[in-house]
Coordinates of C-alpha atoms and ligand atoms in Angstrom, one line a residue:
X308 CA 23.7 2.8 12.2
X309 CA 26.1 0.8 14.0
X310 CA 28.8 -1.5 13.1
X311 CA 29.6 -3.7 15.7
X312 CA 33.4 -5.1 15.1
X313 CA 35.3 -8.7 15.7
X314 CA 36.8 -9.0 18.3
X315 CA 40.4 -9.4 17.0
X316 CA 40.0 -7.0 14.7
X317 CA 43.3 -5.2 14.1
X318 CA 43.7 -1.0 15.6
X319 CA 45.2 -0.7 11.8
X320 CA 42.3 -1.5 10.6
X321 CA 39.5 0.0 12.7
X322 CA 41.5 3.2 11.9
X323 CA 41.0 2.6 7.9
X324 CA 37.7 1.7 8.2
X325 CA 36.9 4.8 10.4
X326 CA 38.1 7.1 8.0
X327 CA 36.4 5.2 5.2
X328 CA 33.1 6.2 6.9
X329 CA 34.5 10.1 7.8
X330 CA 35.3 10.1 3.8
X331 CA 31.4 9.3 3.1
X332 CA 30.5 12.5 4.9
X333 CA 29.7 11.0 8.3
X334 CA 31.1 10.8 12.1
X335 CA 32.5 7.5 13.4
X336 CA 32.0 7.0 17.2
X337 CA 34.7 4.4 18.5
X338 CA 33.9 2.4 21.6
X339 CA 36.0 -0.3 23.0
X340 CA 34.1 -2.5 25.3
X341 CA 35.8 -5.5 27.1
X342 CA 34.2 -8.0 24.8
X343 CA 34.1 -6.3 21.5
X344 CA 34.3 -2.8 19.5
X345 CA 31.4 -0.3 18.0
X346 CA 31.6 2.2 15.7
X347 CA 28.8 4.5 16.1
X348 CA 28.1 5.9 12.3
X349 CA 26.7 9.1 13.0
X350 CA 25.2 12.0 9.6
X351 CA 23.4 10.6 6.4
X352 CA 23.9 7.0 6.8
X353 CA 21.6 6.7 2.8
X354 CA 25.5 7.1 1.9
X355 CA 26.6 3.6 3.6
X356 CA 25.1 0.6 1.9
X357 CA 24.8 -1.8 5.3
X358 CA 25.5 -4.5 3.1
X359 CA 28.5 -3.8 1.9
X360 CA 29.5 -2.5 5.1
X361 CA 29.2 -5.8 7.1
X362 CA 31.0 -7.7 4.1
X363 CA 34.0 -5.9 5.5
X364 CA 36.4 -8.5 7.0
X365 CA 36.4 -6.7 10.6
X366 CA 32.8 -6.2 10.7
X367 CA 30.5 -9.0 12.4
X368 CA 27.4 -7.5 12.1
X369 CA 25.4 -4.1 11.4
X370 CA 22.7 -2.8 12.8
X371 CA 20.1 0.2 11.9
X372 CA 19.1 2.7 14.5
X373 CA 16.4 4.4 12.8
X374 CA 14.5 3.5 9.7
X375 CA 15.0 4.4 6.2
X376 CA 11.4 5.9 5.4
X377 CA 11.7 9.3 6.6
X378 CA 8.6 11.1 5.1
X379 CA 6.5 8.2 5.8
X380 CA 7.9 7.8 9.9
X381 CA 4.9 8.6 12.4
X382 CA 8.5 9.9 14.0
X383 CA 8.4 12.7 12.2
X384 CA 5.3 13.4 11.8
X385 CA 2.6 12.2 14.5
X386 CA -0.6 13.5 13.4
X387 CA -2.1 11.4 11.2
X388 CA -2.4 12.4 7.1
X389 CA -5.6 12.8 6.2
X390 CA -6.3 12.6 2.3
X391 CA -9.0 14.5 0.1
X392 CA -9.8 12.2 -2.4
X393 CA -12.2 14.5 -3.6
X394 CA -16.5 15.5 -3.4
X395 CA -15.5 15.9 0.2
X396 CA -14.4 12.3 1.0
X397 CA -11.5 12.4 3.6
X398 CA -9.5 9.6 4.9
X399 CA -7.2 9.1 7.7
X400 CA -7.4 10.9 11.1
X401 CA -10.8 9.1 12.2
X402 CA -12.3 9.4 8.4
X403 CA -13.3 5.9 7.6
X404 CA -14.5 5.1 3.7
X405 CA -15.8 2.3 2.3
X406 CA -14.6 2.1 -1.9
X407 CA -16.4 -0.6 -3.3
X408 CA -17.4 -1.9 -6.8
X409 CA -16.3 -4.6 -9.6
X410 CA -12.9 -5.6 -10.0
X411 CA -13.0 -4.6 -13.6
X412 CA -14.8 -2.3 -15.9
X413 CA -16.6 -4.3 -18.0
X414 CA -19.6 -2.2 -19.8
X415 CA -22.9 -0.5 -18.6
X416 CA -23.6 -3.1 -15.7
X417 CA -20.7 -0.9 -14.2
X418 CA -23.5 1.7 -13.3
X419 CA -26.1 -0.6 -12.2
X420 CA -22.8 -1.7 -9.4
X421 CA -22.1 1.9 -8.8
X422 CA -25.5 2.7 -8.1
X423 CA -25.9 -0.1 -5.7
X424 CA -22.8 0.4 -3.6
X425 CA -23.4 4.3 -3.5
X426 CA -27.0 3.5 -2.0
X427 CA -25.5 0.8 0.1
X428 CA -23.4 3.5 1.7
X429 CA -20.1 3.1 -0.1
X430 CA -18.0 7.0 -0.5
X431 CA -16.4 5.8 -3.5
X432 CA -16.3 3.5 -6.1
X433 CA -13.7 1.3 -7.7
X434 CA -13.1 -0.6 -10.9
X435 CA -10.2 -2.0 -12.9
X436 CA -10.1 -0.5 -16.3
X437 CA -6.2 -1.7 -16.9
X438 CA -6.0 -4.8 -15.4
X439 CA -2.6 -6.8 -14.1
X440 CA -3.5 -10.4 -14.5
X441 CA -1.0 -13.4 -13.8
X442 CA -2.0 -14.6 -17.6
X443 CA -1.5 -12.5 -20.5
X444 CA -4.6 -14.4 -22.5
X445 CA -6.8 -13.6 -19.2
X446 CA -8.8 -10.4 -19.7
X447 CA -6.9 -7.3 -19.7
X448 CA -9.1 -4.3 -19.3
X449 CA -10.8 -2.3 -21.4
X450 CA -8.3 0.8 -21.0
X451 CA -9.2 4.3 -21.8
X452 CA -12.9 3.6 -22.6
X453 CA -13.3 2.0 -18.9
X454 CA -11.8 5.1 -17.6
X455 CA -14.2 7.0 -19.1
X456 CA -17.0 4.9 -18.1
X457 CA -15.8 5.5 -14.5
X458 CA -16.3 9.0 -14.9
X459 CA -19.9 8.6 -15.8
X460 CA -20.5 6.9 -13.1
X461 CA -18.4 9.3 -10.9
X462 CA -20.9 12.6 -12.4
X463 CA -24.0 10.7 -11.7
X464 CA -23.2 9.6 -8.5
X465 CA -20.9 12.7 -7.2
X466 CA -18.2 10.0 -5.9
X467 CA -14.8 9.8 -6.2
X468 CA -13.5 6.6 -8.1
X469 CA -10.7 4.5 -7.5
X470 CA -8.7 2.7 -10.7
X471 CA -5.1 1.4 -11.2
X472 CA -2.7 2.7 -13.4
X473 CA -0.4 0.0 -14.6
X474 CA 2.6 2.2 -16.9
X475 CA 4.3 4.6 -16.3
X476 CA 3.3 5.9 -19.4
X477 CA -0.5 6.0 -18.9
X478 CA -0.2 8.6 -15.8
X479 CA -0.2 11.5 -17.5
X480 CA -3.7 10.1 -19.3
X481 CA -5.3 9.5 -15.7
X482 CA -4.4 12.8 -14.6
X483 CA -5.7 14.6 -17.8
X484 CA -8.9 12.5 -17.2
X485 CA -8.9 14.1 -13.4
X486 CA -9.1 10.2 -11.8
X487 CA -9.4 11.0 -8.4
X488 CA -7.1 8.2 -6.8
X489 CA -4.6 5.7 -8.9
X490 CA -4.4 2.4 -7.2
X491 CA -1.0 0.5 -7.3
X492 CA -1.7 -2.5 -7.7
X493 CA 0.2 -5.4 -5.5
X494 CA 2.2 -6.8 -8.5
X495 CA 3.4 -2.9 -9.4
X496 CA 4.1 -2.0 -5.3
X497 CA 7.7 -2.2 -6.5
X498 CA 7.9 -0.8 -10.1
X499 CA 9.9 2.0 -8.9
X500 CA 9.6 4.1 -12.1
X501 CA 5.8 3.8 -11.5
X502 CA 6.0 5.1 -8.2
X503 CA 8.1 7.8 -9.2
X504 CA 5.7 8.8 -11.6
X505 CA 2.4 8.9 -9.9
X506 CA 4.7 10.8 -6.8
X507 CA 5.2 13.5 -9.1
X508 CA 1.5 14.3 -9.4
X509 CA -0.5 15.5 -6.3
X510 CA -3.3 12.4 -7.1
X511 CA -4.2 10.3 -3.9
X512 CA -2.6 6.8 -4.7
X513 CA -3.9 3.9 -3.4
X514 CA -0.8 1.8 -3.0
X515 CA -1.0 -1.7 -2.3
X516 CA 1.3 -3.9 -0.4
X517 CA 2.8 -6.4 -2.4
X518 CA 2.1 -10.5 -2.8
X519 CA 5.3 -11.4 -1.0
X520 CA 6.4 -7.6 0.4
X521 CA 7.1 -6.8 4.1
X522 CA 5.7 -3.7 6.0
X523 CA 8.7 -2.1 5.8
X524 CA 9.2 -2.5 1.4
X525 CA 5.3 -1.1 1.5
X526 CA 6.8 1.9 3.6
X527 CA 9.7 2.1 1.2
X528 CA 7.2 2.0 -1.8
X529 CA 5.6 4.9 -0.1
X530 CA 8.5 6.6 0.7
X531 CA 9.2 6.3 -3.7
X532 CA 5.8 8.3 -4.3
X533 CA 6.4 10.7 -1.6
X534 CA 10.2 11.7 -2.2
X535 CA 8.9 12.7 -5.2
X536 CA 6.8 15.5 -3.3
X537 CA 3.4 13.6 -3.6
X538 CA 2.2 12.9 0.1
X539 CA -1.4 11.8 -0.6
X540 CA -0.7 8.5 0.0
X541 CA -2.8 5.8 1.3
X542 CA -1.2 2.4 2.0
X543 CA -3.6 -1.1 1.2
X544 CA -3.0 -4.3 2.8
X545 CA -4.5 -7.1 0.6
X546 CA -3.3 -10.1 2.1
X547 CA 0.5 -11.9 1.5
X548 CA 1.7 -15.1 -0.2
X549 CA 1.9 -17.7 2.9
X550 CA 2.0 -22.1 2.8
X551 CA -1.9 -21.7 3.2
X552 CA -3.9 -22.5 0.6
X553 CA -7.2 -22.4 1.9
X554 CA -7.3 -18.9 1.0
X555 CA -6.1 -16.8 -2.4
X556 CA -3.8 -15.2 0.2
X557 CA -3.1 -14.6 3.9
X558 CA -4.4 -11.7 5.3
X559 CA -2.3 -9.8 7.6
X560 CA -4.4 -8.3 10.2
X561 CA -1.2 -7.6 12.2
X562 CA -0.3 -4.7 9.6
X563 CA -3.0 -2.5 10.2
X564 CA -2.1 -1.8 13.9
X565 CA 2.0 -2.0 13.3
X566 CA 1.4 0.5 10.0
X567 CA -0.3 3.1 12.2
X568 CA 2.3 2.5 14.7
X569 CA 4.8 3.2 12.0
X570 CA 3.4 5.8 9.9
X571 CA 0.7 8.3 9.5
X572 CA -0.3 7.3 6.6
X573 CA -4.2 6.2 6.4
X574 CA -4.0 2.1 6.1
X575 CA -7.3 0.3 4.1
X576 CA -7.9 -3.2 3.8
X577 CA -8.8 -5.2 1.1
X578 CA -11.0 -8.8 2.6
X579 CA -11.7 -9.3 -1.0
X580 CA -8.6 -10.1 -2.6
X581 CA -7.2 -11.2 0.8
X582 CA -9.2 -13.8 0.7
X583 CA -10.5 -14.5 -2.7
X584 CA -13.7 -16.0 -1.5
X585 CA -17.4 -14.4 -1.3
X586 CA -17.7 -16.0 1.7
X587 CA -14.9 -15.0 3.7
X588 CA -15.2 -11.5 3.0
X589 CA -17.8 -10.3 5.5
X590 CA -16.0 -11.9 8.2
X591 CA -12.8 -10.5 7.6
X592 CA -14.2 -6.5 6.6
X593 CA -15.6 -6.7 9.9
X594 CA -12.4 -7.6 12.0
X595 CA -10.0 -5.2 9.6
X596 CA -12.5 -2.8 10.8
X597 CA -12.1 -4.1 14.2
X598 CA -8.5 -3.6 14.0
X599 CA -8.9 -0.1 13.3
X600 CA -8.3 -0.1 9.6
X601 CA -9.0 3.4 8.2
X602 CA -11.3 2.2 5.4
X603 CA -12.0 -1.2 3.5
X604 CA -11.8 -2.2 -0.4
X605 CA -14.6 -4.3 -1.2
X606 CA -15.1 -6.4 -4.7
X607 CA -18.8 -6.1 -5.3
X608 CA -20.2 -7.2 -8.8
X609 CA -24.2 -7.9 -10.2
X610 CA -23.6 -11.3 -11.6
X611 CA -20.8 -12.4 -9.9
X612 CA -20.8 -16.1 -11.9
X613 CA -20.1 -14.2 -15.2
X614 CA -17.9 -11.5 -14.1
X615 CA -14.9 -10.8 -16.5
X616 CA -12.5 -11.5 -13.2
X617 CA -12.3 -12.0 -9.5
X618 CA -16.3 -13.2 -9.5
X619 CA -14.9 -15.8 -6.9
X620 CA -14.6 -13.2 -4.4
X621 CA -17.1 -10.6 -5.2
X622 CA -20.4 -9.5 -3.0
X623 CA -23.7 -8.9 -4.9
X624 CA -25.0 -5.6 -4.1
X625 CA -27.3 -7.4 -1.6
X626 CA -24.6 -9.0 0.0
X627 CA -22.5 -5.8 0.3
X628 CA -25.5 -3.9 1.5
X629 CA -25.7 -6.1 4.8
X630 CA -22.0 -6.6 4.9
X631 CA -22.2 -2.4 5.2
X632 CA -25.0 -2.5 8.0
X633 CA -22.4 -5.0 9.6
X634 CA -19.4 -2.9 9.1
X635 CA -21.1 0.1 10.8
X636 CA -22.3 -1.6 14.1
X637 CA -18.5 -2.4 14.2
X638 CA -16.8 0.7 13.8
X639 CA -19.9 1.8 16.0
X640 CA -18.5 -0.6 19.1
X641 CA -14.8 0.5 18.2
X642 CA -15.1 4.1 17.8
X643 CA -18.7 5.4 19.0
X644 CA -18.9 6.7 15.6
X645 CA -20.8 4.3 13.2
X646 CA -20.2 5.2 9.6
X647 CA -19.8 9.1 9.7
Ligands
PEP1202 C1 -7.5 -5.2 -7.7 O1 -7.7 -4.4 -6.8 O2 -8.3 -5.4 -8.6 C2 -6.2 -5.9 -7.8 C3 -5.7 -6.4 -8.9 O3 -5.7 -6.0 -6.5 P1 -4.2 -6.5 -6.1 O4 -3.3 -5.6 -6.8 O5 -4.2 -6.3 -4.6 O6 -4.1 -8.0 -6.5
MN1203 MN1 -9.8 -8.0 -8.4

């Protein structure tokens, strides 16, 4: 970190503020320059709040030197994570996965989806049985009962599934139940005492980047569930809050690329609720998967007119079955690896 002084600041001063930073723990590096003064802070700068720092009166501006995510940094660790999410399905490292299914649990048609996506060629399903909707009189979820009907469809089909977890609370459930990944959703990607939670169990997380979050809160979200000791995580871009309104939201395309520059995370996308329209999402699968994403969440539903939520956006099995032929000759032309 560096604070970069005014230039009439006062040698009193400077000499105050220097042992103000030595008192935190930390080595101050003075340099005068002809135009203005630097202080070099050198140790555990998590002790200086930056903020605070440049409200000082002889203090124009402060800059970081190095990021706060530290188990999350590519820095520190280049290789790229791969995850096990379980029955063999790997992700990260070159391992692409498709998850696709409805956005909630609703009943028994949940099989008749799973079926179809496994044969289409998706490695694991998904389906909301908690669900975080903007309305409290929209459809919530079915809970514990659509947890379990995910793990009928999971010992049929011998794929891992995918499902949020929404309280704190309900963690310990999902991890008695043996889900094999717990989604964050968008609207939780900063409930700290969520992430703190589900980064105390070794479960992949799913974690989503939030409606209005930058790259770097999703890193710091990430950096929540791993300081906790849980590194299995994968990080979701679903699309921001822009001034467009063609689209449910914008999808950030530039995130897959600057998150594997950043991180070794695995980074999947999510056309569905990036765009929030059926017909935008084969297009847009097709470039995150140009872009290199490391798999892609697809909404996918057998009667999407009369789905219990998101039928706007989802693909009927046929639809997701081409969209997967699609998705293959890309990653084919990218990688010269198709599908496996
Ligand atoms: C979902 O995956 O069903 C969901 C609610 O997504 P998001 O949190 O990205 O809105
Ligand atoms: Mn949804």
């Amino acid at each position: 970190m560096i604070a970069i002084l005014r230039k009439d600041a006062p040698d009193g001063a400077v000499d105050q503020l220097v042992s103000w930073i030595e008192k935190k723990g930390l080595d101050a590096h003075v340099s005068h320059g002809e135009n203005e003064t630097i202080i070099g802070l050198v140790g555990d700068t998590t002790k200086i709040d930056p903020f605070l720092l440049e409200s000082m009166d002889i203090v124009e501006r402060v800059q970081r030197v190095s990021e706060p995510f530290k188990k999350a940094n590519r820095k520190f660790h280049p290789e790229d994570t791969v995850v096990d999410c379980g029955f063999g399905v790997k992700i990260g490292g070159g391992n692409f996965q498709v998850i696709a299914g409805p956005c909630s649990v609703e009943g028994d048609n949940l099989l008749e989806i799973a079926r179809a996506v496994h044969a289409a060629g998706a490695t694991m399903l998904r389906g909301g049985a908690y669900k975080p909707r903007t309305s409290p009189y929209a459809y919530q979820g079915m809970g514990e009962r659509g947890l379990d009907l995910l793990l009928q469809a999971r010992e049929e089909l011998k794929m891992p599934i995918v499902t949020e977890v929404m309280d704190p609370r309900d963690v310990e459930l999902f991890v008695e139940k043996g889900i094999d990944v717990m989604q964050i959703g968008a609207r939780n990607a900063q409930n700290f005492n969520l992430l703190k939670e589900v980064g105390k169990t070794k479960t992949p997380v799913l974690l989503k980047r939030g409606i209005a979050g930058t790259v770097d809160e999703l890193l710091m979200s990430a950096e929540y569930i791993m300081s906790e000791g849980n590194d299995n995580v994968i990080l979701c871009e679903r699309g921001i809050r822009t001034f467009e309104t063609r689209t449910r939201n914008t999808f950030d395309l530039n995130a897959v690329p600057v998150l594997h520059y950043l991180t070794h995370l695995p980074v999947v996308a999510d056309p569905s609720h990036a765009t929030g329209y059926t017909r935008y999402v084969e297009p847009m699968a097709l470039a995150a998967t140009a872009a290199g994403a490391d798999g892609l969440e697809i909404e996918v539903h057998n009667d999407p007119a009369h789905a219990w939520s998101d039928g706007a956006q989802a693909l009927t099995p046929a639809m997701f079955a081409d969209t997967m032929a699609r998705i293959a000759l890309v990653r084919d032309a990218v990688t010269g690896e198709g599908l496996e």
